[in-house]
Each structure stands twice: as C-alpha cells, then as structure tokens.
Coordinates of C-alpha atoms in Angstrom, one line a residue:
M1299 CA 8.1 -39.5 5.2
D1300 CA 11.2 -37.6 4.0
W1301 CA 13.1 -38.3 7.3
L1302 CA 12.2 -42.0 7.0
R1303 CA 13.5 -42.0 3.5
K1304 CA 16.7 -40.3 4.5
L1305 CA 17.1 -42.8 7.4
F1306 CA 16.8 -45.8 5.0
T1307 CA 19.3 -44.1 2.7
Q1308 CA 21.8 -43.6 5.5
I1309 CA 21.4 -47.2 6.7
Q1310 CA 21.9 -48.4 3.1
G1311 CA 25.0 -46.3 2.8
L1312 CA 26.4 -47.6 6.0
W1313 CA 25.6 -51.2 5.1
T1314 CA 27.5 -50.8 1.8
K1315 CA 30.5 -49.3 3.6
W1316 CA 30.7 -52.0 6.3
S1317 CA 32.9 -55.0 6.0
L1318 CA 31.7 -58.6 6.2
V1319 CA 32.8 -58.9 9.8
Q1320 CA 30.8 -55.8 10.8
R1321 CA 27.7 -57.1 9.1
I1322 CA 28.0 -60.5 10.9
I1323 CA 28.3 -58.7 14.3
L1324 CA 25.3 -56.6 13.6
G1325 CA 23.2 -59.7 12.7
V1326 CA 24.3 -61.5 15.8
I1327 CA 23.2 -58.5 17.9
V1328 CA 19.8 -58.3 16.2
L1329 CA 19.3 -62.0 16.7
A1330 CA 20.3 -61.7 20.4
V1331 CA 17.8 -58.9 20.9
I1332 CA 15.0 -60.8 19.2
G1333 CA 15.8 -63.9 21.3
G1334 CA 15.7 -61.8 24.5
F1335 CA 12.3 -60.4 23.7
V1336 CA 11.0 -63.9 22.9
A1337 CA 12.3 -65.3 26.2
L1338 CA 10.8 -62.3 28.1
F1339 CA 7.4 -62.8 26.5
S1340 CA 7.5 -66.6 27.1
I1341 CA 8.4 -66.2 30.8
S1342 CA 5.9 -63.5 31.4
S1343 CA 3.1 -65.6 29.7
V1344 CA 3.6 -68.5 32.1
P1345 CA 0.9 -68.4 34.8
T1346 CA 2.1 -67.6 38.3
M1347 CA 1.6 -70.6 40.8
V1348 CA 0.7 -70.0 44.4
P1349 CA 2.0 -72.4 47.1
V1350 CA -0.5 -74.1 49.2
I1351 CA 2.0 -74.7 52.0
D1352 CA 5.1 -72.6 51.8
V1353 CA 7.4 -75.2 53.2
A1354 CA 8.6 -78.2 51.1
I1355 CA 7.1 -81.6 51.9
Q1356 CA 9.9 -84.2 51.6
D1357 CA 7.8 -87.2 52.7
E1358 CA 6.5 -88.6 49.4
L1359 CA 3.7 -90.6 51.2
V1360 CA 2.3 -87.5 52.9
R1361 CA 2.7 -85.4 49.7
D1362 CA 0.8 -88.0 47.6
R1363 CA -2.0 -88.1 50.1
I1364 CA -2.3 -84.3 50.0
I1365 CA -2.2 -84.4 46.1
T1366 CA -4.9 -87.1 46.0
R1367 CA -7.2 -85.1 48.3
I1368 CA -6.7 -82.0 46.2
N1369 CA -7.5 -84.0 43.0
E1370 CA -10.7 -85.1 44.6
E1371 CA -11.8 -81.5 44.7
G1372 CA -11.2 -81.2 41.0
I1373 CA -8.3 -78.8 41.4
R1374 CA -5.1 -79.1 39.3
A1375 CA -2.0 -78.9 41.5
E1376 CA 1.7 -79.1 40.7
V1377 CA 4.8 -80.0 42.8
S1378 CA 7.9 -78.0 42.3
A1379 CA 11.4 -79.4 42.2
A1380 CA 11.9 -78.5 45.8
G1381 CA 8.7 -80.4 46.9
V1382 CA 6.3 -77.4 47.3
I1383 CA 2.7 -78.0 46.3
Q1384 CA 1.3 -75.1 44.1
V1385 CA -2.0 -74.2 42.6
A1386 CA -3.2 -71.5 40.2
D1387 CA -4.4 -68.7 42.4
E1388 CA -4.5 -67.4 46.0
A1389 CA -8.3 -68.1 46.5
T1390 CA -7.8 -71.7 45.6
A1391 CA -4.8 -71.9 47.9
R1392 CA -6.7 -70.5 50.8
R1393 CA -9.6 -72.9 50.3
L1394 CA -7.2 -75.9 50.1
R1395 CA -5.4 -74.7 53.3
S1396 CA -8.7 -74.7 55.2
L1397 CA -9.5 -78.1 53.8
L1398 CA -6.1 -79.6 54.7
I1399 CA -6.2 -78.2 58.3
R1400 CA -9.8 -79.4 58.8
E1401 CA -8.9 -83.0 57.7
D1402 CA -5.5 -83.1 59.6
L1403 CA -3.5 -83.4 56.4
I1404 CA -1.0 -80.7 57.4
P1405 CA 2.3 -82.7 57.8
M1406 CA 3.7 -83.0 61.3
G1407 CA 6.4 -80.4 62.1
T1408 CA 5.0 -77.9 59.6
D1409 CA 4.8 -74.4 60.9
P1410 CA 1.2 -73.3 60.8
W1411 CA 2.2 -69.7 60.6
A1412 CA 3.8 -70.2 57.3
I1413 CA 0.5 -70.1 55.5
F1414 CA -0.2 -66.6 57.0
D1415 CA 3.2 -65.0 56.1
Q1416 CA 2.8 -61.5 54.8
D1417 CA 5.6 -58.9 54.6
R1418 CA 4.7 -55.5 56.2
W1419 CA 6.8 -52.4 56.5
T1420 CA 6.0 -50.6 59.8
I1421 CA 7.5 -47.8 61.8
T1422 CA 7.0 -48.9 65.4
D1423 CA 6.4 -52.2 67.2
F1424 CA 2.9 -51.1 68.2
E1425 CA 1.9 -50.5 64.6
R1426 CA 3.7 -53.7 63.5
N1427 CA 1.6 -55.7 66.0
I1428 CA -1.6 -54.0 65.1
N1429 CA -1.0 -54.6 61.4
F1430 CA 0.0 -58.2 62.1
R1431 CA -3.2 -58.8 64.0
R1432 CA -5.3 -57.2 61.4
A1433 CA -3.6 -59.2 58.6
Q1434 CA -4.0 -62.3 60.7
T1435 CA -7.7 -61.8 61.3
R1436 CA -8.3 -60.9 57.7
M1437 CA -6.5 -64.0 56.4
V1438 CA -8.4 -66.3 58.8
T1439 CA -11.6 -64.7 57.6
D1440 CA -10.6 -65.3 54.0
H1441 CA -9.9 -68.9 54.9
I1442 CA -13.3 -69.5 56.4
K1443 CA -15.0 -67.8 53.4
A1444 CA -13.1 -70.0 51.1
L1445 CA -15.1 -73.0 52.3
D1446 CA -17.8 -74.2 50.0
E1447 CA -20.3 -74.4 52.8
V1448 CA -19.8 -70.8 53.9
D1449 CA -21.4 -67.8 52.2
D1450 CA -20.0 -65.2 54.6
A1451 CA -17.9 -65.1 57.8
N1452 CA -17.1 -62.4 60.3
V1453 CA -14.1 -63.1 62.7
T1454 CA -13.2 -61.1 65.8
V1455 CA -10.1 -61.9 67.7
V1456 CA -9.3 -60.3 71.1
Y1457 CA -5.5 -60.2 72.0
P1458 CA -5.1 -59.4 75.7
E1459 CA -2.2 -57.3 77.0
R1460 CA 0.7 -59.4 78.2
A1461 CA 0.8 -59.6 82.0
L1462 CA 3.9 -60.1 84.2
F1463 CA 2.6 -63.3 85.8
R1464 CA 1.1 -66.1 83.9
S1465 CA -1.7 -66.5 86.5
E1466 CA -2.8 -63.0 85.7
Q1467 CA -2.6 -63.4 82.0
N1468 CA -6.0 -63.2 80.2
P1469 CA -6.6 -65.8 77.5
T1470 CA -6.9 -65.0 73.8
T1471 CA -10.5 -65.2 72.6
A1472 CA -12.2 -65.4 69.2
S1473 CA -15.8 -65.2 68.0
V1474 CA -17.0 -66.2 64.5
I1475 CA -20.3 -65.5 62.8
V1476 CA -20.9 -68.0 60.0
T1477 CA -23.5 -67.5 57.3
P1478 CA -24.1 -70.8 55.5
R1479 CA -24.9 -71.2 51.8
P1480 CA -28.4 -72.2 50.9
G1481 CA -28.7 -76.0 51.1
S1482 CA -25.6 -76.4 53.3
D1483 CA -25.6 -78.6 56.4
I1484 CA -22.6 -76.9 58.1
I1485 CA -24.8 -75.7 61.0
S1486 CA -25.8 -79.3 61.9
N1487 CA -22.6 -81.0 60.8
R1488 CA -20.4 -81.3 63.9
K1489 CA -17.3 -82.4 61.9
K1490 CA -17.3 -79.2 59.8
I1491 CA -17.7 -76.9 62.8
E1492 CA -14.8 -78.7 64.5
G1493 CA -12.8 -78.0 61.3
I1494 CA -13.4 -74.3 61.6
Q1495 CA -12.6 -74.4 65.3
K1496 CA -9.3 -76.3 64.5
L1497 CA -8.5 -73.7 61.8
L1498 CA -8.8 -70.9 64.4
R1499 CA -6.7 -72.8 66.9
F1500 CA -3.9 -73.4 64.4
A1501 CA -4.0 -69.9 63.1
I1502 CA -4.0 -67.9 66.3
E1503 CA -1.4 -68.3 69.0
G1504 CA -2.7 -69.1 72.5
L1505 CA -6.2 -69.7 71.4
S1506 CA -7.9 -72.8 73.0
D1507 CA -11.2 -74.5 72.2
E1508 CA -13.0 -73.2 75.2
N1509 CA -12.3 -69.6 74.2
I1510 CA -13.8 -69.9 70.7
V1511 CA -17.4 -69.2 70.0
I1512 CA -18.9 -70.0 66.6
T1513 CA -22.5 -68.9 65.9
D1514 CA -24.7 -68.6 62.9
Q1515 CA -26.3 -65.4 61.6
A1516 CA -29.2 -65.9 64.1
G1517 CA -26.9 -66.1 67.1
N1518 CA -27.2 -69.8 67.8
V1519 CA -24.0 -71.2 69.2
L1520 CA -22.7 -74.0 67.0
N1521 CA -19.6 -75.3 68.9
D1522 CA -21.2 -75.8 72.3
F1523 CA -20.2 -79.5 72.1
E1524 CA -20.5 -80.1 75.9
N1525 CA -24.2 -79.2 75.9
M1526 CA -24.7 -81.3 72.8
A1527 CA -24.1 -84.5 74.9
A1528 CA -27.8 -85.2 74.9
I1529 CA -28.0 -84.8 71.2
D1530 CA -25.0 -87.1 70.7
W1531 CA -26.6 -89.6 73.0
L1532 CA -29.8 -89.4 70.9
N1533 CA -27.7 -90.0 67.8
V1534 CA -26.1 -93.0 69.4
V1535 CA -29.5 -94.4 70.5
E1536 CA -30.8 -93.8 66.9
R1537 CA -27.9 -95.8 65.5
E1538 CA -28.4 -98.5 68.0
N1539 CA -32.1 -98.8 67.1
K1540 CA -31.1 -98.8 63.5
L1541 CA -28.7 -101.7 64.1
I1542 CA -31.5 -103.6 66.0
Q1543 CA -34.0 -103.0 63.1
T1544 CA -31.4 -104.2 60.6
L1545 CA -30.9 -107.4 62.6
E1546 CA -34.7 -107.9 63.0
T1547 CA -35.2 -107.4 59.2
K1548 CA -32.4 -109.9 58.5
Y1549 CA -33.9 -112.5 60.8
R1550 CA -37.4 -111.9 59.6
A1551 CA -36.5 -112.3 55.9
L1552 CA -34.5 -115.5 56.7
V1553 CA -37.3 -117.2 58.8
L1554 CA -40.1 -116.0 56.6
G1555 CA -38.4 -117.2 53.4
A1556 CA -37.8 -120.7 54.9
L1557 CA -41.4 -121.0 56.1
Q1558 CA -42.9 -119.7 52.9
K1559 CA -40.9 -122.3 50.9
T1560 CA -42.4 -125.0 53.1
F1561 CA -46.0 -123.9 53.6
G1562 CA -46.4 -121.4 50.8
D1563 CA -46.5 -117.6 50.5
D1564 CA -50.2 -117.4 51.2
R1565 CA -50.3 -119.5 54.4
V1566 CA -47.4 -117.7 56.1
R1567 CA -47.9 -113.9 56.3
D1568 CA -47.4 -112.8 59.9
L1569 CA -44.0 -113.0 61.5
N1570 CA -43.1 -110.7 64.3
I1571 CA -39.6 -110.6 65.7
K1572 CA -38.2 -108.5 68.6
I1573 CA -34.5 -108.4 69.5
A1574 CA -33.3 -106.9 72.8
M1575 CA -29.6 -106.0 72.7
D1576 CA -27.1 -104.8 75.3
M1577 CA -25.2 -102.0 73.6
S1578 CA -22.7 -101.4 76.5
R1579 CA -19.1 -102.3 76.1
R1580 CA -17.6 -104.3 79.0
S1581 CA -14.1 -105.5 79.7
I1582 CA -14.1 -108.8 81.6
E1583 CA -11.1 -110.2 83.4
R1584 CA -11.2 -113.8 84.7
E1585 CA -8.9 -116.3 86.3
E1586 CA -9.7 -120.0 85.9
Y1587 CA -8.2 -123.0 87.7
S1588 CA -8.1 -126.4 86.1
P1589 CA -6.6 -129.8 87.0
I1590 CA -3.0 -130.6 86.1
T1591 CA -2.5 -133.5 83.7
K1592 CA -0.2 -136.0 85.4
K1593 CA -0.4 -138.6 82.6
P1594 CA -1.8 -137.8 79.1
R1595 CA -4.2 -140.0 77.3
T1596 CA -2.5 -142.9 75.5
P1597 CA -2.8 -142.4 71.7
G1598 CA -5.1 -144.9 70.2
S1599 CA -6.7 -145.9 73.5
P1600 CA -10.4 -146.7 73.3
Y1601 CA -11.0 -144.9 76.6
D1602 CA -9.5 -142.0 78.5
D1603 CA -6.7 -143.3 80.7
S1604 CA -5.2 -139.9 81.5
E1605 CA -4.5 -139.0 85.1
L1606 CA -5.5 -135.6 86.5
V1607 CA -4.5 -134.1 89.9
D1608 CA -5.7 -131.0 91.5
S1609 CA -2.2 -129.8 92.5
F1610 CA 1.5 -130.7 93.0
T1611 CA 3.4 -130.1 96.2
I1612 CA 6.5 -128.1 95.5
S1613 CA 7.7 -127.6 99.1
E1614 CA 6.8 -128.8 102.6
N1615 CA 7.8 -127.5 106.0
I1616 CA 7.2 -129.5 109.2
S1617 CA 8.1 -128.1 112.7
D1618 CA 7.6 -129.9 116.1
T1619 CA 7.4 -128.0 119.4
T1620 CA 7.4 -129.8 122.7
W1621 CA 7.1 -128.0 126.0
E1622 CA 7.1 -129.3 129.5
G1623 CA 6.3 -126.9 132.4
T1624 CA 8.1 -127.2 135.7
G1625 CA 5.8 -125.0 137.6
F1626 CA 8.5 -122.4 138.3
N1627 CA 10.2 -120.0 135.9
P1628 CA 13.0 -118.0 137.4
E1629 CA 13.2 -114.4 136.4
G1630 CA 16.7 -113.6 137.7
P1631 CA 17.7 -111.1 140.2
A1632 CA 15.2 -108.7 141.6
G1633 CA 14.8 -105.6 139.6
V1634 CA 16.2 -107.2 136.4
E1635 CA 14.0 -108.2 133.5
G1636 CA 14.1 -111.8 132.8
Q1637 CA 15.1 -113.5 129.4
T1638 CA 12.0 -115.5 129.1
P1639 CA 10.4 -115.2 125.6
P1640 CA 7.0 -113.7 125.5
A1641 CA 5.4 -116.9 124.3
F1642 CA 6.5 -118.6 127.5
K1643 CA 5.6 -115.8 129.9
D1644 CA 2.0 -116.9 129.7
M1645 CA 3.1 -120.4 130.8
S1646 CA 4.9 -119.1 133.9
N1647 CA 4.2 -120.9 137.1
L1648 CA 2.3 -123.6 135.1
F1649 CA 2.9 -127.4 135.3
G1650 CA 2.3 -129.8 132.4
K1651 CA 3.5 -131.1 129.0
M1652 CA 2.5 -130.0 125.5
T1653 CA 3.5 -131.1 122.0
Q1654 CA 2.7 -129.1 118.9
Q1655 CA 3.4 -130.0 115.3
T1656 CA 3.1 -127.5 112.4
R1657 CA 3.1 -128.6 108.7
T1658 CA 3.2 -126.1 105.8
H1659 CA 2.5 -127.2 102.2
N1660 CA 3.2 -125.1 99.1
E1661 CA 1.0 -126.4 96.2
V1662 CA 1.1 -125.4 92.6
V1663 CA -2.1 -125.4 90.6
N1664 CA -2.9 -124.9 86.9
S1665 CA -4.3 -121.4 86.5
E1666 CA -5.1 -119.3 83.4
K1667 CA -5.9 -115.6 83.3
S1668 CA -7.8 -114.1 80.4
Q1669 CA -9.2 -110.7 79.5
E1670 CA -11.9 -110.0 76.9
E1671 CA -13.9 -107.0 75.8
R1672 CA -17.5 -107.7 75.0
S1673 CA -19.1 -105.7 72.3
P1674 CA -22.9 -105.2 71.9
Q1675 CA -24.6 -108.6 72.0
I1676 CA -28.1 -110.0 71.9
D1677 CA -29.9 -110.3 75.2
R1678 CA -33.1 -111.8 74.1
I1679 CA -35.0 -112.8 70.9
S1680 CA -38.8 -113.1 70.7
V1681 CA -40.4 -114.6 67.6
S1682 CA -44.1 -115.2 66.8
V1683 CA -45.3 -116.9 63.7
N1684 CA -48.8 -117.6 62.5
I1685 CA -49.4 -120.4 59.9
D1686 CA -52.8 -120.8 58.3
G1687 CA -54.4 -124.1 57.5
Q1688 CA -55.7 -125.3 54.1
W1689 CA -59.1 -124.4 52.6
K1690 CA -60.7 -126.7 50.1
W1691 CA -64.0 -126.6 48.1
K1692 CA -66.7 -129.0 48.9
R1693 CA -67.7 -131.0 45.7
D1694 CA -70.5 -133.4 44.8
E1695 CA -70.3 -136.7 43.0
K1696 CA -69.6 -135.0 39.7
K1697 CA -66.7 -133.0 41.1
N1698 CA -68.7 -129.7 40.9
P1699 CA -68.5 -127.2 43.8
L1700 CA -71.3 -127.1 46.3
I1701 CA -73.2 -123.9 46.4
A1702 CA -74.5 -122.6 49.8
D1703 CA -77.9 -121.0 50.4
D1704 CA -76.3 -117.5 50.3
G1705 CA -74.9 -118.2 46.9
S1706 CA -71.3 -118.8 48.0
I1707 CA -69.1 -121.9 47.5
E1708 CA -68.9 -124.2 50.5
R1709 CA -65.4 -124.8 51.9
D1710 CA -63.7 -127.1 54.4
Y1711 CA -60.9 -125.9 56.7
T1712 CA -58.0 -128.3 57.6
P1713 CA -55.8 -127.0 60.5
V1714 CA -52.1 -127.5 60.6
P1715 CA -51.2 -130.7 62.4
P1716 CA -49.4 -130.3 65.8
E1717 CA -46.4 -132.2 64.5
Q1718 CA -45.9 -129.7 61.7
L1719 CA -46.2 -126.8 64.2
R1720 CA -43.5 -128.4 66.4
S1721 CA -41.3 -128.9 63.4
A1722 CA -41.8 -125.3 62.3
Q1723 CA -41.0 -124.1 65.8
L1724 CA -37.7 -126.1 65.7
L1725 CA -36.9 -124.6 62.3
V1726 CA -37.5 -121.1 63.6
Q1727 CA -35.4 -121.7 66.7
D1728 CA -32.4 -122.9 64.7
A1729 CA -32.8 -120.0 62.3
V1730 CA -32.6 -117.3 64.9
G1731 CA -30.1 -119.1 67.2
Y1732 CA -32.5 -119.9 70.0
N1733 CA -30.9 -119.9 73.5
A1734 CA -33.1 -120.8 76.4
A1735 CA -30.6 -119.6 78.9
R1736 CA -31.0 -116.0 77.9
G1737 CA -34.8 -116.3 77.9
D1738 CA -35.5 -116.5 74.1
S1739 CA -39.1 -117.2 73.1
V1740 CA -40.4 -118.7 69.8
T1741 CA -44.1 -119.2 69.3
V1742 CA -45.7 -120.9 66.3
Q1743 CA -49.5 -120.8 66.2
N1744 CA -52.2 -122.0 63.8
I1745 CA -54.9 -119.2 63.6
P1746 CA -57.1 -119.1 60.5
F1747 CA -56.7 -116.0 58.4
D1748 CA -59.7 -113.8 57.6
R1749 CA -60.2 -114.7 53.9
T1750 CA -63.6 -113.2 53.4
A1751 CA -62.5 -110.9 50.6
Q1752 CA -60.4 -113.6 49.0
F1753 CA -63.3 -116.1 49.1
K1754 CA -65.6 -113.4 47.6
E1755 CA -63.2 -112.8 44.7
E1756 CA -62.8 -116.5 44.1
D1757 CA -66.6 -117.0 44.1
E1758 CA -67.1 -114.2 41.7
A1759 CA -64.3 -115.5 39.4
Y1760 CA -65.9 -119.0 39.5
F1761 CA -69.3 -117.7 38.6
R1762 CA -67.9 -115.5 35.9
Q1763 CA -66.1 -118.5 34.5
K1764 CA -69.3 -120.6 34.6
Q1765 CA -71.2 -117.8 32.9
F1766 CA -68.5 -117.5 30.3
Q1767 CA -68.6 -121.3 29.7
T1768 CA -72.4 -121.3 29.3
T1769 CA -72.2 -118.3 26.9
L1770 CA -69.5 -120.1 25.0
V1771 CA -71.5 -123.3 24.7
I1772 CA -74.6 -121.4 23.5
F1773 CA -72.4 -119.5 21.0
L1774 CA -70.8 -122.8 19.8
I1775 CA -74.3 -124.4 19.4
G1776 CA -75.4 -121.4 17.4
V1777 CA -72.3 -121.6 15.2
V1778 CA -72.9 -125.3 14.7
I1779 CA -76.5 -124.7 13.7
L1780 CA -75.5 -122.0 11.4
L1781 CA -72.8 -124.2 9.8
L1782 CA -75.3 -127.1 9.4
S1783 CA -77.8 -124.7 7.8
F1784 CA -75.2 -123.4 5.5
I1785 CA -74.2 -127.0 4.5
I1786 CA -77.8 -128.1 4.0
F1787 CA -78.5 -124.9 1.9
R1788 CA -75.3 -125.6 -0.1
A1789 CA -76.2 -129.2 -0.7
I1790 CA -79.8 -128.3 -1.8
S1791 CA -78.4 -125.6 -4.1
K1792 CA -75.9 -128.0 -5.7
E1793 CA -78.6 -130.5 -6.2
L1794 CA -80.9 -128.0 -7.9
E1795 CA -78.0 -126.8 -10.0
R1796 CA -77.1 -130.4 -10.9
R1797 CA -80.7 -131.1 -12.0
R1798 CA -80.9 -127.9 -13.9
R1799 CA -77.6 -128.8 -15.8
Q1800 CA -79.0 -132.3 -16.5
A1801 CA -82.2 -130.8 -17.9
E1802 CA -80.2 -128.4 -20.1
D1803 CA -77.9 -131.2 -21.2
E1804 CA -80.8 -133.4 -22.0
R1805 CA -82.5 -130.6 -23.9
A1806 CA -79.2 -130.0 -25.8
R1807 CA -78.9 -133.7 -26.6
R1808 CA -82.4 -133.8 -28.0
E1809 CA -81.8 -130.7 -30.1
Q1810 CA -78.5 -132.1 -31.3
A1811 CA -80.2 -135.4 -32.2
I1812 CA -82.9 -133.5 -34.0
R1813 CA -80.4 -131.4 -35.8
E1814 CA -78.2 -134.4 -36.8
S1815 CA -81.2 -136.3 -37.9
A1816 CA -82.3 -133.4 -40.0
I1817 CA -78.9 -133.1 -41.6
A1818 CA -78.7 -136.8 -42.3
Q1819 CA -82.1 -136.7 -43.8
A1820 CA -81.3 -133.8 -46.0
E1821 CA -78.1 -135.5 -47.1
E1822 CA -80.0 -138.6 -48.0
E1823 CA -82.5 -136.5 -50.1
G1824 CA -79.6 -134.6 -51.7
V1825 CA -80.6 -131.3 -50.4
D1826 CA -77.9 -128.7 -49.9
V1827 CA -78.1 -127.6 -46.3
S1828 CA -76.3 -124.5 -45.1
I1829 CA -74.7 -124.6 -41.6
S1830 CA -74.2 -121.5 -39.6
V1831 CA -70.8 -120.3 -38.3
E1832 CA -71.7 -121.0 -34.7
E1833 CA -72.9 -124.5 -35.5
R1834 CA -69.8 -125.2 -37.5
A1835 CA -67.6 -124.0 -34.6
R1836 CA -69.6 -126.2 -32.2
L1837 CA -69.2 -129.2 -34.4
E1838 CA -65.4 -128.6 -34.7
L1839 CA -65.1 -128.2 -30.9
Q1840 CA -66.9 -131.5 -30.3
E1841 CA -64.7 -133.2 -32.8
N1842 CA -61.5 -131.8 -31.1
V1843 CA -62.8 -132.9 -27.7
A1844 CA -63.5 -136.4 -29.0
N1845 CA -60.0 -136.6 -30.6
M1846 CA -58.4 -135.4 -27.3
A1847 CA -60.3 -138.0 -25.3
R1848 CA -59.0 -140.7 -27.6
E1849 CA -55.4 -139.4 -27.5
H1850 CA -55.1 -138.4 -23.8
P1851 CA -57.7 -140.3 -21.8
E1852 CA -55.9 -139.8 -18.5
D1853 CA -56.0 -136.0 -18.7
V1854 CA -59.6 -136.0 -19.7
A1855 CA -60.4 -138.3 -16.7
Q1856 CA -58.5 -136.0 -14.3
L1857 CA -60.5 -133.0 -15.7
I1858 CA -63.8 -134.8 -15.2
R1859 CA -62.8 -135.8 -11.6
T1860 CA -61.9 -132.1 -10.8
W1861 CA -65.3 -131.0 -12.2
L1862 CA -67.1 -133.6 -10.0
L1863 CA -65.2 -132.5 -6.9
E1864 CA -66.1 -128.9 -7.5
E1865 CA -69.7 -129.8 -7.9

C-alpha cells in the first residue's frame, strides 16, 4: 500500500507541475486508448458469419430464390455488401450447401469446388494430394451428415492412378453407407437419394452416376435406379388407377345426386360405374384434303350458293407424236453404228402409221397438315343403376292399415314405369358423356330392394305407436274420471258447507232475535240490563257494517259477489 500511495503522490506532483497544454494532451491520449479498447471489444463481440457459397451471387433473382429457400428452413441468413450469402456457423452452412445442391439452386457458373476450399501446408505433392483427398472425403461426409434425414454416413472415395492413355484410365468410384434417422423416409424417397448422388458428383472430380453406390446400414443398394424400373412402373400404374378412381367417384356422385333428387335417397342406392382409360401418350400427324371455295356464300342468302371445286389446274402440257414407218431404216455404212434413236430401233423394218398424244395436268388442291398429341383419354364407360319402386300400406275403409295373418302390415308394390326408366337412362347418359361409338354402356333397371328389416322396424314402430295411443287414451279417461270425481266431491262439499253456514246463520239470527226481544222487554219493564264486552263489540260491528252499506253500497255489493264466487 505504501508504493501505491507513493505512486499517487508522484502523479499528483507531476499533475501540478504540468501546464494546461500537457494536461490536454494526456486527456486526449487516455480518451483515445479507452476508445480503442471499446472498438476492439465491440468488433470481437460481433458473431463471425460463415459463407454458404464463397463466391458472390450478382443475380438478384437467383439470390432471392436462395434466400427464400433458406428462410423456409427457419435459418437466418445475411447478404454481405459484395453479395455473399452468410449464416451463423459452419454446420448450418454445410447443411444448406447440401440442400442447395440437391435442389439445383447453385447458380450456373459457380465453381462447386469453392465450397470445399481448405488451406493446407504440405511438404510434397504426394502428401498434398493425400491431404486434399482426405479433406475432400471428410467434407463430403460432413455434408451428408448435415442432412436432417441422415443420422450417420460413411463415405469412401477411390482415386485411381493417372494412366498415360485415356482408354486405360480407371474411373473414380465412391461408396456411401447411409444410416437414416428414426422415422425418416430417405431410404424409399428417390428424390433424396438422387440429391446425395448429385452432391457426390459435384464434389468429386471425374465421378459419374454409374460409379456411385449408396447403401443403407443393412447393405441394401438405394441408388439402383435402373433395376427400379418395375417399381416405377408400379407407381405409375398406382397413380393411373388413382386417377381412374377419382373420375369414377366424381361421375358416381354426379349421377347419384341427380337421381336421388328425382326419385329420393331411399329408392336409388346402387350405382356402379366403371371407366376404362387409355393412359398412353400418342402423337398423331394427319394431312387432310378439302375442296377449294371458288365462290363464297352470298351474305344474307337464304340458301348456300357457294361453289366448290376439287382442284384448280395451274399448268398443262400437251405433246403429240406421229410416226409413219417406211419398212426400211438405213443404218449407214457397214461397221458404223447408226444414229437411230433407241425408241425407233424397235420399229425398224416395220411398216405402218401411229399417232400418240400426251397430256400432263398440274392440279392444286386444298390441303391442311396438323399434328396433335393425345393425352390419356376415356376408352369406355359402363354404368349400372337400380331404382326401386314404391311401397304403400293397404288400408281399409277407415284408413287403418290392414294386418296380415302373421301380424305384419300388408303392403302394395308399384314398379317404376318404363317411361321413367328410359328418361332416367337418358339422364345418366348425358351426365357421363355417353358415346356409343366407343362402346359405352348405361343400364337402368327396376329391381325391388330387400326391405325386410325396414318393414319390420316400421311395423314395430306402428304397433308401438298404437300401444302408446291406447295407453294414452286410457290414461286420459282415468284423468277425466278423477277430475269429475274431484269436481263432484268439491260440489258436494261446498253444498254441505253452505247448508252448515245457513244453519249457523239461522241459529245466530234466532239467538239475536231472542236477545233483542229480551233487551227490549227489559227496557220496557225498566230493568237495568248489563251487556257484556263481546256483545257490545258485536253490536258496534253490526252498526258499522250497516252504516258502510248505506254509505258505499257498490263496494259492499262487490264484496258479496266475491264471496259468492269463492263459494
């Protein structure tokens, strides 16, 4: 601590001795050092980006397509000012290189060796070549392992010695053992295997497809595409059958929907359709000859007054030949060949006369050449439809269903009229595009459906309904009887109650009359009669009721009517 205290004391002494200019220079130096450290830390903290393709991609369209494909993988990529696409780490870069090579997204003219550049210091050319081949094999292995579908990969590349003559040069060969990830379809996916094969062909010079063998961990060859022709053919047949089934389902839904709207869903159930298609692709060339229009049809004419001719004569050559034989044709001196044309030599020593006329016509005709390529088309359509008739219950005069001896409901069957069958057949023919020339067949029949189970359910439902109705009627009758009994009991009770109240009222009136007469008699005799409190309250209540009846007769009448209604 003493040396630190001495250091601070010396710095303080120097600081007091320095001038203002020296202090400013020191501050600038300190700030510059601090700024340098800050810039160094900021630069070193920036993550290092790895280029996916070492060369710059100047074509913006190609670059945007590559960036879009990288973004679909959920990987963040950046484009430098020079146009180089960069990602975060080397593993991601190797994975994207394999993906871009597999999907042919490497720009044209890009050096495929640029993605394998690694600087090596070697001593001899032999060691340099060996190191290069090892690095190349290792990097190709890393590329294949970077694929999401691959769990592990083992790559072996054989580089032959260079021969003096090309005919004696052995080819470069490569073998790859691929271990797929659990749940991956890389073994059965031809496109992915071709991507690995293309990656090897781009990465290794002189390597061709026939010299590449890709197997799985069990030794099954995955890139034997020539022997997979049968499998490819089966896939094509499967797709063709799927197309035919799609068309059959489409036509079946179309026809069945139209018939069910007309006859009902329950009467049209069975509709079978079979489509035979020619899946071959043919190119047809034809040349057609047609008449030449000499005079077109007059506009507005009610009939066709045009004139057609088969051909026009563009040139004519007529030649006449007349020959008259003299019977002797001199040949000239002996030993000298004569000048008689060969055509007349056969007429030598003949006598007669011949006239020959030759006429040559050059005609022009109206011809048209066309070429078309036919895609898969329908050869034949077969449709069969069954329409059921109508079933109705037999009823008696009261509109009740007739019951057979076995306890079931009797029914009548009405078949479909022949006119309706023919109309339905025409409807189906128009719906499927019927063509008699190609042998199409449409059959519409009326065959009764087996409705035993349906009739059994209907009978059971009918009898359950009848039983329910009978039970309901009995229940309603019981309810009515119960209500009548209650009403009668209520009426009898009210009548007994009314009579009891009348008797009580009558008894009360008699007692009141006796009481009043007793009071009146006592008053007449001058006897002092004492009245109880209850009797006095009762007399006051009667007096109040009488006064209210006189003052408000309507309210009292309404009260009496309410009592009567309640009784």
